[in-house]
Short mmCIF file of C-alpha atoms in Angstrom, two decimals:
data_model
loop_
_atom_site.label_atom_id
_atom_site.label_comp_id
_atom_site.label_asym_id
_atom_site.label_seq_id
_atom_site.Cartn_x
_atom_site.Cartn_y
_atom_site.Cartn_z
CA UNK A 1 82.65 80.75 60.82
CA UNK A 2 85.16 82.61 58.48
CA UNK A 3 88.27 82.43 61.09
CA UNK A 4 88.57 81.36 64.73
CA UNK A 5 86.81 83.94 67.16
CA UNK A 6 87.61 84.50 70.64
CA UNK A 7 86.22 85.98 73.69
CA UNK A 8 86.26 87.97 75.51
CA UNK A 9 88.79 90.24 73.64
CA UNK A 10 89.88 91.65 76.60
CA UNK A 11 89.28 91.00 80.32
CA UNK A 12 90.60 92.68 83.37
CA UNK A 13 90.39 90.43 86.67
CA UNK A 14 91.04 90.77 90.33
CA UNK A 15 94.22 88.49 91.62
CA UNK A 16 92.92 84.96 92.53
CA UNK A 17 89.97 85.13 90.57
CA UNK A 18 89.22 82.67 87.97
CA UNK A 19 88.83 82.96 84.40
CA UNK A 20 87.19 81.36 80.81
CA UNK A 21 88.47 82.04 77.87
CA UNK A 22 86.77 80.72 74.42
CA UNK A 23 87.70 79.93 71.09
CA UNK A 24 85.06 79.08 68.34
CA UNK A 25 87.81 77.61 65.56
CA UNK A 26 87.14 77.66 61.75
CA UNK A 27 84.50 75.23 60.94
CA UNK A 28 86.41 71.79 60.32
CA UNK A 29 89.50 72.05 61.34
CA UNK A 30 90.50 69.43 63.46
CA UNK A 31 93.49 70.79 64.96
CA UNK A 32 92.75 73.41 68.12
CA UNK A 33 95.96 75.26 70.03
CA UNK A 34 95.89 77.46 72.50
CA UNK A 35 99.45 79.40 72.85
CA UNK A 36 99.93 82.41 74.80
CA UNK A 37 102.24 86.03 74.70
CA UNK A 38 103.15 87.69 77.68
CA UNK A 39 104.75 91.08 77.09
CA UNK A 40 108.03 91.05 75.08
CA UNK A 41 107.71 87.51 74.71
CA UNK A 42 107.55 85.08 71.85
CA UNK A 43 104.34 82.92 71.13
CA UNK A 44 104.31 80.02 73.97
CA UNK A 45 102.94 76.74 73.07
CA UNK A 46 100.09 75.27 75.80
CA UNK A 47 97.97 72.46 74.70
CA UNK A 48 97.10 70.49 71.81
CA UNK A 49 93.20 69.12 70.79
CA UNK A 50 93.30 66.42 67.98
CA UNK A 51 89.35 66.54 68.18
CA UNK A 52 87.94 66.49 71.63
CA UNK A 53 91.21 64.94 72.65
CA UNK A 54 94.35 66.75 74.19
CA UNK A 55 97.73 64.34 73.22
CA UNK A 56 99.86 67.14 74.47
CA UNK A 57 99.11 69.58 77.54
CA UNK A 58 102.86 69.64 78.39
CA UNK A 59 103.06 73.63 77.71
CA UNK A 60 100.47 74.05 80.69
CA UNK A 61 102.02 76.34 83.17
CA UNK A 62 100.86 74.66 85.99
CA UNK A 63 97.85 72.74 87.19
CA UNK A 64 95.96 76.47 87.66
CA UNK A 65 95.33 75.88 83.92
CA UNK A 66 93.00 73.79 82.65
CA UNK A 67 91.77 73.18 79.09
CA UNK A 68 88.59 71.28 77.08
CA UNK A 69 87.13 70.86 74.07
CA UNK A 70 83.57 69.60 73.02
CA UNK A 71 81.89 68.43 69.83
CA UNK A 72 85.05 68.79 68.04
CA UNK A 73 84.47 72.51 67.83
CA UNK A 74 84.50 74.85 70.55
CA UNK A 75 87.57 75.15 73.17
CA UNK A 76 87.64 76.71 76.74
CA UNK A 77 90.89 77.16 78.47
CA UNK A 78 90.37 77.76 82.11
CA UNK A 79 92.59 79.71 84.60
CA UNK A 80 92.00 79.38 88.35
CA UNK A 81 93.31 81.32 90.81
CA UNK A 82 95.03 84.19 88.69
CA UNK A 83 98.36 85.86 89.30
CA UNK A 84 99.41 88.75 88.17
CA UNK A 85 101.96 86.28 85.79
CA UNK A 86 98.77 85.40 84.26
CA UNK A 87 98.82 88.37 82.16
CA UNK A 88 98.81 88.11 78.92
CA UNK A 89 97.27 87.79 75.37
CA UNK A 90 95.95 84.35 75.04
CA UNK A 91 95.56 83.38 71.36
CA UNK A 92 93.93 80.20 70.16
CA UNK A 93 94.54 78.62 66.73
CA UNK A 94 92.95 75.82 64.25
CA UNK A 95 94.05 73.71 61.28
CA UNK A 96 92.91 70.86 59.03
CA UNK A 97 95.46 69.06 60.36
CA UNK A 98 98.66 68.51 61.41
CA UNK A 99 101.28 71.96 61.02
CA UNK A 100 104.28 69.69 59.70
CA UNK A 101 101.87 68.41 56.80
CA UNK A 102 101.95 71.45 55.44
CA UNK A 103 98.51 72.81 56.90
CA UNK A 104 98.26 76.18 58.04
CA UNK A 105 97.22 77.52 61.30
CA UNK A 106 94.94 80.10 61.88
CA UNK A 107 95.06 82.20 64.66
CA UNK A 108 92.53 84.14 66.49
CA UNK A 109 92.83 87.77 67.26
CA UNK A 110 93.28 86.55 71.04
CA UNK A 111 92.18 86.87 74.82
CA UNK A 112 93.66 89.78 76.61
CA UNK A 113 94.32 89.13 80.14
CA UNK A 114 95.38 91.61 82.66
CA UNK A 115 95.44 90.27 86.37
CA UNK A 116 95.82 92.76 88.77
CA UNK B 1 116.03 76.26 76.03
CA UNK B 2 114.93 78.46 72.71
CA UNK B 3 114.90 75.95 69.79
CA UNK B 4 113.80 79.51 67.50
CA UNK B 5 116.14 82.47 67.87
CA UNK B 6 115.46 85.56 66.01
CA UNK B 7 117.93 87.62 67.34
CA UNK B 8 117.06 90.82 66.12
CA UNK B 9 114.13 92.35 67.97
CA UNK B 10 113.52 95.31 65.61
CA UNK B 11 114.71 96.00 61.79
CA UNK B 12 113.65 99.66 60.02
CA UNK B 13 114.60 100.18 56.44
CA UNK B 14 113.08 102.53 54.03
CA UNK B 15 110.65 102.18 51.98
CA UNK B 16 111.38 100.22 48.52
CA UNK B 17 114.30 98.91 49.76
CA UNK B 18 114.65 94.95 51.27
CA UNK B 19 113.91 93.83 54.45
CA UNK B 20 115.60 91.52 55.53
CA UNK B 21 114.32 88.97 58.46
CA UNK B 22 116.34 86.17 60.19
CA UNK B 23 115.86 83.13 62.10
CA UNK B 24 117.98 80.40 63.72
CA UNK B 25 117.21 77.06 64.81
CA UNK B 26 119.00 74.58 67.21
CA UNK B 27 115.91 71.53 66.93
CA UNK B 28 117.48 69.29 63.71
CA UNK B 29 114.23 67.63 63.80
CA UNK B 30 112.69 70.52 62.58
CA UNK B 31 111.60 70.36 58.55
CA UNK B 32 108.96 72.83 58.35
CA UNK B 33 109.40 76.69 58.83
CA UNK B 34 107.09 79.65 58.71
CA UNK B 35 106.55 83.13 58.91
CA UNK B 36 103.52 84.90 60.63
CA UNK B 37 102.96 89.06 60.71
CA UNK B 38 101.28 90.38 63.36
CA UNK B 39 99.62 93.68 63.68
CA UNK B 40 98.78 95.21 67.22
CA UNK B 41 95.95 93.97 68.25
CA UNK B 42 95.77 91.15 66.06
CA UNK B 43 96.26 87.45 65.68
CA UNK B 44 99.43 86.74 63.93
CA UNK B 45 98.29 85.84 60.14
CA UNK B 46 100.52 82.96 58.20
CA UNK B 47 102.71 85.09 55.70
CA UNK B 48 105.21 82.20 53.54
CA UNK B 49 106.43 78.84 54.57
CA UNK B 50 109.26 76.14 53.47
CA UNK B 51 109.57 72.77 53.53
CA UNK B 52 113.19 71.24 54.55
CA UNK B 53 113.14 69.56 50.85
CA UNK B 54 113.59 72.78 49.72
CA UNK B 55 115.88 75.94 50.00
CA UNK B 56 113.54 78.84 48.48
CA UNK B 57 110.17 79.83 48.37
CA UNK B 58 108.76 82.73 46.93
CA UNK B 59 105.45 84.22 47.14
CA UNK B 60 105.22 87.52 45.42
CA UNK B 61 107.31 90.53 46.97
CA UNK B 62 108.04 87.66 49.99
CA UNK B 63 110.91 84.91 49.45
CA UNK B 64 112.08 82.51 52.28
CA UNK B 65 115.22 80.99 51.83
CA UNK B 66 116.51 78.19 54.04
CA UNK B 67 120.30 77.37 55.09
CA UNK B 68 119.98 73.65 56.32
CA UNK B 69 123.39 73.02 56.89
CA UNK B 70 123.23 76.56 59.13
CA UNK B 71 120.00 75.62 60.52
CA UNK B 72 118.99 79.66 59.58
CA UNK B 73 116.31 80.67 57.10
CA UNK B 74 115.57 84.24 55.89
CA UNK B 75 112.29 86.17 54.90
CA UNK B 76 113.36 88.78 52.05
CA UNK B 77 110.76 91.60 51.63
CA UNK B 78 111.20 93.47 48.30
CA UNK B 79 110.13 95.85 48.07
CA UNK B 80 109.14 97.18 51.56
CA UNK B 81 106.38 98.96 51.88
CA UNK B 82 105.09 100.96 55.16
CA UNK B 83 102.03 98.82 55.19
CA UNK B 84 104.64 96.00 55.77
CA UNK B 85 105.47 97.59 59.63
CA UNK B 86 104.38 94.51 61.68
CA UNK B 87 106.62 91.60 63.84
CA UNK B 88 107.83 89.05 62.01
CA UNK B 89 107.37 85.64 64.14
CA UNK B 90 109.70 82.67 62.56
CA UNK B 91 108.12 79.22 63.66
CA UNK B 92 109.53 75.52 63.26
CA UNK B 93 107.35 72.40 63.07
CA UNK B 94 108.73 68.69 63.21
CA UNK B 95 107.43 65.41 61.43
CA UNK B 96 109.07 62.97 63.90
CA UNK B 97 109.92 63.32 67.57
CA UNK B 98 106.31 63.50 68.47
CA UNK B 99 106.46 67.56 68.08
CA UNK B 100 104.85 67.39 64.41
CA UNK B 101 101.85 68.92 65.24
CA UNK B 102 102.47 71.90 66.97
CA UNK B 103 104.46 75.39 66.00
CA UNK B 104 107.89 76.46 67.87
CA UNK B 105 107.94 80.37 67.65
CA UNK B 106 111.22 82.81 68.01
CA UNK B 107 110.37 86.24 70.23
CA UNK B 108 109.40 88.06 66.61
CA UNK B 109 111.10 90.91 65.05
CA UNK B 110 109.58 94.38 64.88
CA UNK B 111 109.84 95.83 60.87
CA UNK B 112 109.55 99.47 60.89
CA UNK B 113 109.22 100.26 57.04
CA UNK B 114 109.66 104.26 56.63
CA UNK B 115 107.70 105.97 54.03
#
């Protein structure tokens, strides 16, 4: 596609309640993040896919989160059991390839998450 | 422990005159630096970057200039334009230390541009 696309744009959920958020990244692009912004916050790494594989899930909040990626295309990042902490605007991002080579990531427009 | 600081949440200036965006960084291993905007609503779109080999970059009415020996790099807007009004994220990538793929973003800065 012509940029990364998530859904859904927004979702509203009941406490303890799991959710699925998607990303479709730009055709190619073998990089795939998922980072997240919680009100007043800055940008907050949580995993890495270098194709269908994740090298890095180290910015996973906890083991609630979950993350996969198939076909070297789309991405799902699970959340189990939501808390109200949950809340936030989930973006997802691709790239060619790696951001200190110079390649640029592209973000989504993002997930919006309210847990209540 | 924040390895991006931009320490100014919000910035307004007047329209035509420069904006002027800051960033500090504590992570020596970072050599790569960008600058997103982001729009409510929106995903934040890639604006300039600079590569540690240099100390200027400048695209149009946007120049990044980078202060290794401070570990601080700017993003000069001139001139500002309301259409401009967005927050400024700062982000840091690394080629060694096994943190060369991913971005390390400051909290953003809010640019108010008055017409």
């Amino acid at each position: 596609g012509a940029g990364v696309s998530q859904s859904p744009s927004n979702k509203v959920t009941e406490k303890g309640k799991d959710v699925e958020l998607r990303c479709d990244p730009i055709s190619g692009h073998t990089a795939l993040y998922w980072y997240r912004q919680r009100l007043g916050q800055g940008l907050e790494f949580l995993i890495y896919f270098q194709g269908n594989s994740a090298p890095d899930k180290s910015g996973l909040p906890s083991d609630r989160f979950s993350a996969e990626r198939t076909g070297e295309s789309v991405s799902t990042l699970t959340i189990q059991r939501t808390q109200q902490e949950d809340s936030a605007v989930y973006l997802c991002a691709s790239s060619w390839g790696q951001a200190s080579s110079g390649n640029t990531i592209y973000f989504g427009e993002g997930s919006w998450l309210t847990v209540v | 422990d924040q390895q991006v600081k931009q320490n100014s949440p919000s910035l307004s200036v007047q329209e035509g005159r420069i904006s002027i965006l800051n960033c500090d960084y504590t992570n020596s291993m970072f050599d790569y630096f960008l600058w997103y905007k982001k729009y409510p609503a929106e995903g934040p779109t890639f604006l300039i970057s600079i590569s540690s080999i240099k100390d200027k970059n400048e695209d149009g009415r946007f120049t990044v200039f980078l202060n290794k020996s401070a570990k601080h790099l700017s993003l000069h807007i001139v001139p500002s334009q309301p259409g401009d009004s967005a927050v400024y994220f700062c982000a840091a990538s690394g080629r060694s230390g096994g943190s060369n793929y991913k971005l390390t973003f400051g909290k953003g800065t809010l640019l108010t541009v008055n017409p």
